[in-house]
Short mmCIF file of C-alpha atoms and ligand atoms in Angstrom, two decimals:
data_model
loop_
_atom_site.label_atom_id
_atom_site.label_comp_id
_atom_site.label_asym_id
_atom_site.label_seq_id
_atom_site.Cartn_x
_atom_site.Cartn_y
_atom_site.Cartn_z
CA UNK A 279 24.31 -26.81 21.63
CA UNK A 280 22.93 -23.17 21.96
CA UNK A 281 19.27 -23.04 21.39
CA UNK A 282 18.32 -20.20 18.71
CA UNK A 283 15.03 -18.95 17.51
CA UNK A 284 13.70 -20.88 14.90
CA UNK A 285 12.82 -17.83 13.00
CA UNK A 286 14.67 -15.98 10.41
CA UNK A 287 16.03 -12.87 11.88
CA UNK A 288 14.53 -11.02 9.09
CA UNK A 289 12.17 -8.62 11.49
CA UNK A 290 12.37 -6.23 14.19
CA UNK A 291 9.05 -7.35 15.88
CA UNK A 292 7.66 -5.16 18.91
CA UNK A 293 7.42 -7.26 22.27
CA UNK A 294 3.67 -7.33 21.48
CA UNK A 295 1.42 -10.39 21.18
CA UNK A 296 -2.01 -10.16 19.94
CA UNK A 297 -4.90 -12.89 20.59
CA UNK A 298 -7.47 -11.59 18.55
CA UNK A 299 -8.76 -8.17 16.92
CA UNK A 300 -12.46 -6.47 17.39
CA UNK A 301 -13.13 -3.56 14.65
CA UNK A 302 -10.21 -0.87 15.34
CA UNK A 303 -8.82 -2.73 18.11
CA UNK A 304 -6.46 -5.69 18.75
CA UNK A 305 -6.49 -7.07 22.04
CA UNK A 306 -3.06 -8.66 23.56
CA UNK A 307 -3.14 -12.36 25.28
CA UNK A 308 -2.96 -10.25 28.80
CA UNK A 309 -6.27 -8.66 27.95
CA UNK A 310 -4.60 -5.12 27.02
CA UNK A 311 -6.32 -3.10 24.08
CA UNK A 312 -4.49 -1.28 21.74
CA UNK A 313 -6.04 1.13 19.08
CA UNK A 314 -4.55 -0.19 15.79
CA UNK A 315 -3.87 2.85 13.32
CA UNK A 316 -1.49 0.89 11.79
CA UNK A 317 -3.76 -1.66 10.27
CA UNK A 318 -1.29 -4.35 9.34
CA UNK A 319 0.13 -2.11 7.07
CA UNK A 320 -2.81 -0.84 5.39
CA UNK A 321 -3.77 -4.19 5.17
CA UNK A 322 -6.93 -4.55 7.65
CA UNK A 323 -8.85 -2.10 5.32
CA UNK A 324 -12.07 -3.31 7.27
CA UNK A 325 -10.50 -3.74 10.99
CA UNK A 326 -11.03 -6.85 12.51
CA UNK A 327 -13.17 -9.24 12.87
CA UNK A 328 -16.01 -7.61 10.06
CA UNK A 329 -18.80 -9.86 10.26
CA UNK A 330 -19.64 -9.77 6.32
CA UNK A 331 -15.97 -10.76 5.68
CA UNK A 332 -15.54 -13.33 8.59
CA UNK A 333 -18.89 -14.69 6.65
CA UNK A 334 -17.71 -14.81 3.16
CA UNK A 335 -14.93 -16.71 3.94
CA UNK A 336 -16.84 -19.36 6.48
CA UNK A 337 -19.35 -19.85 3.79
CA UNK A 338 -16.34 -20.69 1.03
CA UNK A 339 -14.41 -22.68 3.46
CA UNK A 340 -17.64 -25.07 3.55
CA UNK A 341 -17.64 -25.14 -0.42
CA UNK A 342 -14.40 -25.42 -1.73
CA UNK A 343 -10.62 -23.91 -0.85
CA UNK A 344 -8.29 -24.32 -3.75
CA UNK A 345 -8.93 -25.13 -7.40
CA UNK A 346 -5.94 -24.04 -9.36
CA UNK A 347 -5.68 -22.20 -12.46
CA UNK A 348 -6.41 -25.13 -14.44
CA UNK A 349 -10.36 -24.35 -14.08
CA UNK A 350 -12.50 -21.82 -14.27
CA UNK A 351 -12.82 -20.14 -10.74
CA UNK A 352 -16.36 -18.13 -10.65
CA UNK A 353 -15.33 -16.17 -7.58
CA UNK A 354 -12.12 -14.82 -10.09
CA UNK A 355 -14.89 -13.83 -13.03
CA UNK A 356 -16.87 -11.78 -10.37
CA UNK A 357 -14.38 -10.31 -8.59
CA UNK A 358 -12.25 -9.71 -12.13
CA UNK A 359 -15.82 -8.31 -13.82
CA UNK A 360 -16.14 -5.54 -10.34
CA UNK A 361 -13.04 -4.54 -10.40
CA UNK A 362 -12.87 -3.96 -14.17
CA UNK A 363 -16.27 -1.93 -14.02
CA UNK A 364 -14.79 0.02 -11.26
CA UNK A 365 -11.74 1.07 -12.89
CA UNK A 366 -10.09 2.12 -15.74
CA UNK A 367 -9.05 -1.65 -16.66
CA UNK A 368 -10.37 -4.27 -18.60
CA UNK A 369 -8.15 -7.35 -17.66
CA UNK A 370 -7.09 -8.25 -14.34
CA UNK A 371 -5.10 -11.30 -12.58
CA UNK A 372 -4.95 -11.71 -9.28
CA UNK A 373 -2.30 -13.02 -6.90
CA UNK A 374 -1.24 -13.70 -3.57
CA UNK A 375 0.47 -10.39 -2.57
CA UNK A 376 1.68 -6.83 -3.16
CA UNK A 377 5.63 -7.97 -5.07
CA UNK A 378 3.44 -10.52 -7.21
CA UNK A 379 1.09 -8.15 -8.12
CA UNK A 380 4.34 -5.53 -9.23
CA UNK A 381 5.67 -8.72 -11.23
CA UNK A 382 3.15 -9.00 -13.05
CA UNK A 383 2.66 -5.28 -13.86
CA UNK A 384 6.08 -5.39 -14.73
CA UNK A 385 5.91 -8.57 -17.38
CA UNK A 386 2.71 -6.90 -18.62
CA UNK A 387 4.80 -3.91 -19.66
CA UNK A 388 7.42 -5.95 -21.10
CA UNK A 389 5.53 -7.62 -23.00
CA UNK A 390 3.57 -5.49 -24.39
CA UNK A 391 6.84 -3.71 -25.90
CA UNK A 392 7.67 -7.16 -27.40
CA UNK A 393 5.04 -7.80 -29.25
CA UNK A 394 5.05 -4.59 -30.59
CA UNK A 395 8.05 -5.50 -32.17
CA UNK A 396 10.13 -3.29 -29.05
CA UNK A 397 12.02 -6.77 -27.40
CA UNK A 398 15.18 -3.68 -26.70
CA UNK A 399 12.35 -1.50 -24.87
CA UNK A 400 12.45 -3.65 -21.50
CA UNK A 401 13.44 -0.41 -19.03
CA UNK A 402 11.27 0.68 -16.54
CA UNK A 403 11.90 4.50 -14.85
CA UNK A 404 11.41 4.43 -10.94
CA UNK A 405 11.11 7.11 -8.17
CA UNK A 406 13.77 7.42 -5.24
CA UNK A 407 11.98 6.76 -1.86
CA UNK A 408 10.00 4.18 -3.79
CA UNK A 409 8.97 0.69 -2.33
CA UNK A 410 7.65 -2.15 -4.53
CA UNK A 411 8.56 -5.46 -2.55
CA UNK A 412 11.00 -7.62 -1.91
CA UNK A 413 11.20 -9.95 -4.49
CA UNK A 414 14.58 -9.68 -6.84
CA UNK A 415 12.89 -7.60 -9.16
CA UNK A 416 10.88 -5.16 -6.93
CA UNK A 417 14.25 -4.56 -4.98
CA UNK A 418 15.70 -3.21 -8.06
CA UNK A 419 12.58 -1.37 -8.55
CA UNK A 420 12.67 0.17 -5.32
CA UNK A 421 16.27 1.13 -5.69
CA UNK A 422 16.96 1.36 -2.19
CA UNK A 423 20.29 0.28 -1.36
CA UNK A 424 19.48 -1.46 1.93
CA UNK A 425 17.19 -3.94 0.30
CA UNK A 426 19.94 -4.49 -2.41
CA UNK A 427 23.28 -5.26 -0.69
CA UNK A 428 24.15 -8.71 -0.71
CA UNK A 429 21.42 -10.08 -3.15
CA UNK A 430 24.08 -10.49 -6.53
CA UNK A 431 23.99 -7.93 -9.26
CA UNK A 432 20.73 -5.69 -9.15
CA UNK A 433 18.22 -6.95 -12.16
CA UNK A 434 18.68 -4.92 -14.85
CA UNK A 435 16.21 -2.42 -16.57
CA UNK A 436 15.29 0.21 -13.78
CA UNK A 437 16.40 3.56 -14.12
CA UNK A 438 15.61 5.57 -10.63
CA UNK A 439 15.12 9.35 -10.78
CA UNK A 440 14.23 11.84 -7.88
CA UNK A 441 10.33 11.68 -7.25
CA UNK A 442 8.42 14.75 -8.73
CA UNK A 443 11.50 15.53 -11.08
CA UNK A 444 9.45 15.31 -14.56
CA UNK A 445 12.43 16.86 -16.34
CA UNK A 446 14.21 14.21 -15.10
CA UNK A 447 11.70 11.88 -15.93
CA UNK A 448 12.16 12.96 -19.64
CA UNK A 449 15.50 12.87 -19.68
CA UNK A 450 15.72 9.58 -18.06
CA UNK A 451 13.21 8.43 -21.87
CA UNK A 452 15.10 6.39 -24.26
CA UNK A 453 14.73 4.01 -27.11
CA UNK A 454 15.20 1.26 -24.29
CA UNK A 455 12.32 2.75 -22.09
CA UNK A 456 9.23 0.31 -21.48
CA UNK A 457 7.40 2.74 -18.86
CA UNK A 458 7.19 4.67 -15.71
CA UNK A 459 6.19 3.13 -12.10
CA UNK A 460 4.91 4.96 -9.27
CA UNK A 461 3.16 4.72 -6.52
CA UNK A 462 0.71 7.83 -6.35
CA UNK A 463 1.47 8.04 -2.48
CA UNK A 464 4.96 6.64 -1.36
CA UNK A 465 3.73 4.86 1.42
CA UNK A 466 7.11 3.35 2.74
CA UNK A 467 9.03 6.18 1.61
CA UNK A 468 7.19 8.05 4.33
CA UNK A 469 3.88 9.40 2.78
CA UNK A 470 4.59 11.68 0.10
CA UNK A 471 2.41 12.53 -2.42
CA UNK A 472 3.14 12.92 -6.32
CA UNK A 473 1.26 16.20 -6.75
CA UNK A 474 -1.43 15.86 -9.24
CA UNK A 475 0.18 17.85 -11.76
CA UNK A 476 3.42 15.62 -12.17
CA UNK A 477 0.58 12.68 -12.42
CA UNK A 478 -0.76 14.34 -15.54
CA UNK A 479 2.53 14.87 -16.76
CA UNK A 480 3.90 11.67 -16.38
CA UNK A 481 0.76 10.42 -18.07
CA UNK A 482 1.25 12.99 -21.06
CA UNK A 483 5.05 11.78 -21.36
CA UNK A 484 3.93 8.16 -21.81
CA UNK A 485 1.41 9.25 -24.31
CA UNK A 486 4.31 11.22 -26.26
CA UNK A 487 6.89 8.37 -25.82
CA UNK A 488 4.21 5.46 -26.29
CA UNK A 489 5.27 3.80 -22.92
CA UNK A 490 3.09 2.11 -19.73
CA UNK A 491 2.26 4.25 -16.57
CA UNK A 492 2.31 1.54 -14.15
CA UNK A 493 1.23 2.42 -11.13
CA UNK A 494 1.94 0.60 -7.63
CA UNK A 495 -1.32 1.27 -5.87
CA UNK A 496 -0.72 -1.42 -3.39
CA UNK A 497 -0.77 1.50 -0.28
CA UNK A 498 -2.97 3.42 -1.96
CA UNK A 499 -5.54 1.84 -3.74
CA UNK A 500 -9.02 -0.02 -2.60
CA UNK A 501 -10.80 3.53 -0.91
CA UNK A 502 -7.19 4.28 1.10
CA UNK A 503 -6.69 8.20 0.26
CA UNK A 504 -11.02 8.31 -0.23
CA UNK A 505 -10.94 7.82 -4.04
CA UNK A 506 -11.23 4.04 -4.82
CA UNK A 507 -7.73 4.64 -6.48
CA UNK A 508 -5.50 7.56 -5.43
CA UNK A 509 -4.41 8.29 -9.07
CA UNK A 510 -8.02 9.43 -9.89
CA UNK A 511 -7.56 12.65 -7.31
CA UNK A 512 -5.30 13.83 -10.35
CA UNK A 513 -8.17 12.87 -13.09
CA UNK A 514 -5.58 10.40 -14.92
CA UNK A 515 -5.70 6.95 -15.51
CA UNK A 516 -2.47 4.02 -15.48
CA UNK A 517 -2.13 1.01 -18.23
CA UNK A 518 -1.38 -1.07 -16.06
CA UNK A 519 -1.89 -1.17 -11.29
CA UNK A 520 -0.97 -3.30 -8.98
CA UNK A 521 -2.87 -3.86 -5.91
CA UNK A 522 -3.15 -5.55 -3.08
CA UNK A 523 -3.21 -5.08 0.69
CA UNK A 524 -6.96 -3.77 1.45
CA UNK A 525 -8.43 -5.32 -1.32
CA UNK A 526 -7.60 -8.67 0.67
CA UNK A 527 -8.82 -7.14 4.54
CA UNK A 528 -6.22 -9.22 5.87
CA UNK A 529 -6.22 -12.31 3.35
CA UNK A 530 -3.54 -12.70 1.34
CA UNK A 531 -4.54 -11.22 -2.15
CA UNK A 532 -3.69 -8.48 -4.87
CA UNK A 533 -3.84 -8.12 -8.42
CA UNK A 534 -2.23 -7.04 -11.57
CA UNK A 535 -5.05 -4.82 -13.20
CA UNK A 536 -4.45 -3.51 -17.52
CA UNK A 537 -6.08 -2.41 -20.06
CA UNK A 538 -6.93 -4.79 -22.77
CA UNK A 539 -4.34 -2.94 -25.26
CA UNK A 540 -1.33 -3.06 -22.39
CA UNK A 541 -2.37 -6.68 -21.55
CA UNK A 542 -1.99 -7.70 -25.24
CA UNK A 543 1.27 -9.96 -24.96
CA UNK A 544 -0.07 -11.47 -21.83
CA UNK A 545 -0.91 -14.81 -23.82
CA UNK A 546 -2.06 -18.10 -22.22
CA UNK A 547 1.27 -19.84 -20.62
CA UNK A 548 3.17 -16.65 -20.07
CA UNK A 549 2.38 -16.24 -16.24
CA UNK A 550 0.91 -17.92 -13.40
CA UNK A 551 0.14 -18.72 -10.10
CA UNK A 552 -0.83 -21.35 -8.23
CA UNK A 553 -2.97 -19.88 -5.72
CA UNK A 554 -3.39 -16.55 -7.31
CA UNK A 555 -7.48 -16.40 -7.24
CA UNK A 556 -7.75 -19.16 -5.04
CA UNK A 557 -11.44 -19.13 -4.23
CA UNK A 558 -11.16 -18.27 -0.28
CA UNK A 559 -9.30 -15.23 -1.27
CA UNK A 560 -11.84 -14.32 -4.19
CA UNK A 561 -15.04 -14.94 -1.50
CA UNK A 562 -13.59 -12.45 1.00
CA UNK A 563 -11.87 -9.81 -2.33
CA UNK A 564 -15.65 -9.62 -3.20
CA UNK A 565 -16.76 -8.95 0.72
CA UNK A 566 -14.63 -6.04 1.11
CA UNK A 567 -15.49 -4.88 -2.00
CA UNK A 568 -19.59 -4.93 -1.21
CA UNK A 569 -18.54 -2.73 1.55
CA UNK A 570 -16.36 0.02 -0.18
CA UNK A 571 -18.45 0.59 -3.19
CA UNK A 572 -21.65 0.88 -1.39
CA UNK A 573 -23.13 4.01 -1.36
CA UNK A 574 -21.48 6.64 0.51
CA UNK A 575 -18.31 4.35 2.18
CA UNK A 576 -15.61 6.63 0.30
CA UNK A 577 -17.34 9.55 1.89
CA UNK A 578 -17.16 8.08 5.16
CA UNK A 579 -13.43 8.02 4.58
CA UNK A 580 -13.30 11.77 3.56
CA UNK A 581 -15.14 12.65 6.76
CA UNK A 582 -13.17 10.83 9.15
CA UNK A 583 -9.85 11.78 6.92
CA UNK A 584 -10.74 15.57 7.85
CA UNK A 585 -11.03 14.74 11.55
CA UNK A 586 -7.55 13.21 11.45
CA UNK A 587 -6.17 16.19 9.50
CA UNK A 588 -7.41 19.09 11.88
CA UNK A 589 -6.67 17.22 14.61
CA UNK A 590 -3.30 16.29 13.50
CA UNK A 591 -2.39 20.00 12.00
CA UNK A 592 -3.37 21.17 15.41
CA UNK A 593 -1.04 19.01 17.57
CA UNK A 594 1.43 20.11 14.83
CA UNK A 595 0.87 23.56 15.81
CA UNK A 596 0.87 23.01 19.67
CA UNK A 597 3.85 20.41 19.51
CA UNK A 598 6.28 21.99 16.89
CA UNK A 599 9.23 20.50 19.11
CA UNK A 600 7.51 16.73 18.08
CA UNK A 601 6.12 16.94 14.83
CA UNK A 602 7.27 18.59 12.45
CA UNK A 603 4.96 17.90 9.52
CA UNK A 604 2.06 16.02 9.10
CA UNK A 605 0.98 14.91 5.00
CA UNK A 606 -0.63 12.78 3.10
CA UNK A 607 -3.91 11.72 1.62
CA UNK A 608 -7.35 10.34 3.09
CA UNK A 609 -6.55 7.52 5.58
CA UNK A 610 -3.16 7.36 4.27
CA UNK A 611 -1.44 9.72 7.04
CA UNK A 612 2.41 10.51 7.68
CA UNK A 613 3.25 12.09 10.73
CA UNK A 614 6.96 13.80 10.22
CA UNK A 615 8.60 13.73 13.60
CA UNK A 616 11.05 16.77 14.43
CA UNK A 617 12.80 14.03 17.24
CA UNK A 618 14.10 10.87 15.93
CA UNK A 619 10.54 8.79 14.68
CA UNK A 620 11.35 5.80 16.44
CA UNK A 621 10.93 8.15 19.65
CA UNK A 622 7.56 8.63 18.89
CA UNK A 623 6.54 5.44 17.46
CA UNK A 624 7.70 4.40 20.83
CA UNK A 625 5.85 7.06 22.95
CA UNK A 626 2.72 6.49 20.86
CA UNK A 627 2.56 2.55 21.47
CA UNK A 628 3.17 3.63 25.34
CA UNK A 629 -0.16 4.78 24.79
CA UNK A 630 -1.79 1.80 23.24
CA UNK A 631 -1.68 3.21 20.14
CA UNK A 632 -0.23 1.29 16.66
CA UNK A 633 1.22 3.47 13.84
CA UNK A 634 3.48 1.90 10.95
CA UNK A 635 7.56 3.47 10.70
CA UNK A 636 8.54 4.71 7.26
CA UNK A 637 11.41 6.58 5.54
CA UNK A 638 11.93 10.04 6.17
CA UNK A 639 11.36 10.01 9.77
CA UNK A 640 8.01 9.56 9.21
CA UNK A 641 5.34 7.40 11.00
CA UNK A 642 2.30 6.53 9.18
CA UNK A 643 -1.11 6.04 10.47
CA UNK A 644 -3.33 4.05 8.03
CA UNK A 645 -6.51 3.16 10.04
CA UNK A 646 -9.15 0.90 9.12
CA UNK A 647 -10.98 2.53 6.70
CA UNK A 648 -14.24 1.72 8.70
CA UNK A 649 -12.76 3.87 11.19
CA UNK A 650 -15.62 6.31 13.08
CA UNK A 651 -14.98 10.38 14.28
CA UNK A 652 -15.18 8.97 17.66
CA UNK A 653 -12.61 6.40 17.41
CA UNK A 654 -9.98 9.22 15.05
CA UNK A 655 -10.90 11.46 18.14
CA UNK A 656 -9.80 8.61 20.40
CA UNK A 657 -6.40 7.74 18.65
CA UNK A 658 -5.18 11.95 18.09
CA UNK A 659 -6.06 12.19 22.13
CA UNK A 660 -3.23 9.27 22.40
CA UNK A 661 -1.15 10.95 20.66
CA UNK A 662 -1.25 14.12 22.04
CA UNK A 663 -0.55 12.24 25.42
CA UNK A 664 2.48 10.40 23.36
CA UNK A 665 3.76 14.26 22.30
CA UNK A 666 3.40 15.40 26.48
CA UNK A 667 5.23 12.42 27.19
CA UNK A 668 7.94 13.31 24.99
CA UNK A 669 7.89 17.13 25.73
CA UNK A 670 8.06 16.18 29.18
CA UNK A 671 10.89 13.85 29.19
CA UNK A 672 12.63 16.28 26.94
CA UNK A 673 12.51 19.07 28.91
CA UNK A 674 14.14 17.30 31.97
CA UNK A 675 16.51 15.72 29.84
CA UNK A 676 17.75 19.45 29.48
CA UNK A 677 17.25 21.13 32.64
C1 LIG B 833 3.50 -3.36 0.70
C2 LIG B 833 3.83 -2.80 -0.61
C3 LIG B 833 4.35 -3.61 -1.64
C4 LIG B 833 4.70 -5.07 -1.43
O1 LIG B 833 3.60 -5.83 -1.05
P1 LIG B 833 3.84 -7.31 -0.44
O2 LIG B 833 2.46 -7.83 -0.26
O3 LIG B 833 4.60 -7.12 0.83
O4 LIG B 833 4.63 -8.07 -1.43
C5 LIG B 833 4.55 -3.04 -2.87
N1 LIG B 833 4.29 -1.74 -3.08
C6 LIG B 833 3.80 -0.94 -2.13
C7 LIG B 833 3.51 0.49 -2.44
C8 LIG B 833 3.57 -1.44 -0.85
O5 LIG B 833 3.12 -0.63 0.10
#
């Protein structure tokens, strides 16, 4: 019989293989380094290989690795007590990843409707060009046909409007409506920001209506756009967040994060997880964390974010025939291609250079946030060399 890969065909994985990662770079079992921009998906907030978290989580794997929920879990008080302090929430619970961390968000709205004595108000109103996971309920959240087809009838109780439509928004309110999810920056969706005044607004319609703002700041969150969270650039705050990705640096972690009113029905038995807050996780949550809130780390971000931005805007300007746009917010960077993206995702990596697809023919660079001038200097030279490539090739494609 045929031999076939033992892997579910579920990805479309580049013909690279990396050995280990130092800082900004990962470094390929050949010895080649390439300059990762893409950061796992905004996942390697910290780069690779950061000696406080490669520490933390030494020191716990000595102690102890998994407890359970059944006990008390110190790392989960700390970690729970910092974020809490740092945000506009008083409860948190943590999990394993960015669709567990939605879940939750989205039984915390639930529920708070139902014991208000609103079981009917269960709907949630989403954004087209959102993404919120993969799990059956974040599909239907995300509304994106692609990740729907062939997965039985789409859970009910999301209503999808165009993003930035608030009159849609409001017309999209009724006596079934729980509350609104967004993320502040699509990230998948190909980097587009809500602008702050359709934040506010959303916020003022939940106030009006008395539903949630739930707000997916899985991309966005933990110091990404150079606030801690990206929905305090528009001076609001959610009921309810989900993170994840940086908070973890690479290990598997998020969290649901509430305020004490909108996690009122959240009563002992009705959610778990087995490994959410499992102490390794918790050891290294609380190393990145000693490294974005110290003094002056979210202003490293802004500093480096305005190198990628001129930079970027000028290569826009000299390489109109390439990129067409170039958005976003902080670290969280979409480049717009005005040639099919996968042409210059492709071009890019030629140049040792990682970037992240998205929607909207859009590539997104999300660098570790630890990422210096020099090194944002380093990765726009690449892909200026990517957009001569192209030009290049294009050129005598036509003469
Ligand atoms: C990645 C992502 C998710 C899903 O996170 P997983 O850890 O893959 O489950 C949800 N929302 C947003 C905005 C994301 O970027």
């Amino acid at each position: 019989m045929a031999e076939t890969a033992p892997l579910y065909d579920t990805y479309m994985r580049a013909p690279l293989r990396f050995e280990r990662g130092e800082g900004v770079w990962l470094i390929t079992e050949s010895g080649e380094r390439y300059l990762d921009f893409g950061a796992g998906v905004a996942v390697s907030s910290l780069g690779h290989g950061h000696p406080h978290l490669v520490g933390a989580l030494k020191e716990q794997a000595d102690k102890v690795w998994h407890l359970s929920n059944l006990y008390e879990v110190p790392g989960q008080e700390t970690l729970g007590k910092r974020l809490t302090e740092a945000t506009f929430a008083d409860k948190v619970f943590f999990t394993n990843s960015g669709a567990e961390a939605l879940e939750c968000a989205i039984k915390t709205a639930r529920r708070y409707q139902f014991v208000n004595g609103h079981p009917e108000r269960f709907h949630i109103i989403t954004f087209e060009g959102a993404f919120h996971g993969r799990t059956i309920a974040t599909i239907a959240a995300g509304g994106q046909e692609k990740y729907l087809e062939g997965f039985g009838p789409k859970a009910p109780g999301f209503d999808q409007v165009p993003f930035g439509d608030i009159e849609a928004v409001r017309a999209a309110i009724t006596d079934e409506t729980a509350g609104i999810l967004i993320e502040p920056v699509q990230g998948e969706g190909g980097i587009r920001p809500a602008t702050n005044e359709f934040m506010r607004a959303l916020r003022q319609l939940c106030d009006e209506h008395n539903l949630l703002l739930i707000l997916d700041e899985v991309q966005s969150g933990v110091g990404r756009t150079g606030k801690l969270f990206a929905h305090e650039w528009a001076g609001i705050t959610p009921d309810i967040m989900a993170v994840a990705k940086g908070i973890g640096g690479g290990f598997p972690l998020g969290a649901c994060l509430a305020t004490a009113n909108a996690a009122s029905g959240m009563k002992a038995g009705t959610h778990g997880s087995t490994y959410g807050g499992n102490p390794l996780a918790m050891a290294v949550g609380n190393a990145v964390l000693d490294i974005i809130l110290a003094d002056g780390f979210l202003q490293h971000i802004n500093d480096v974010a305005l190198v990628f931005r001129q930079g970027l805007a000028s290569l826009k300007d000299r390489f109109p025939d390439i990129i067409e746009d170039v958005r976003g917010e902080g670290l969280m960077l979409g480049i717009k291609a005005a040639i099919p993206s996968a042409e210059l995702l492709q071009a890019i990596r030629g140049e040792r250079l990682l970037a992240v697809p998205a929607g909207d023919n859009v590539i997104r660079l999300l660098p570790p946030l630890v990422t210096t001038a020099e090194e944002a200097r380093e990765g726009l030279a690449r892909v200026e060399r990517a957009a001569e490539t192209l030009r290049a090739a294009r050129v005598r494609k036509s003469a």
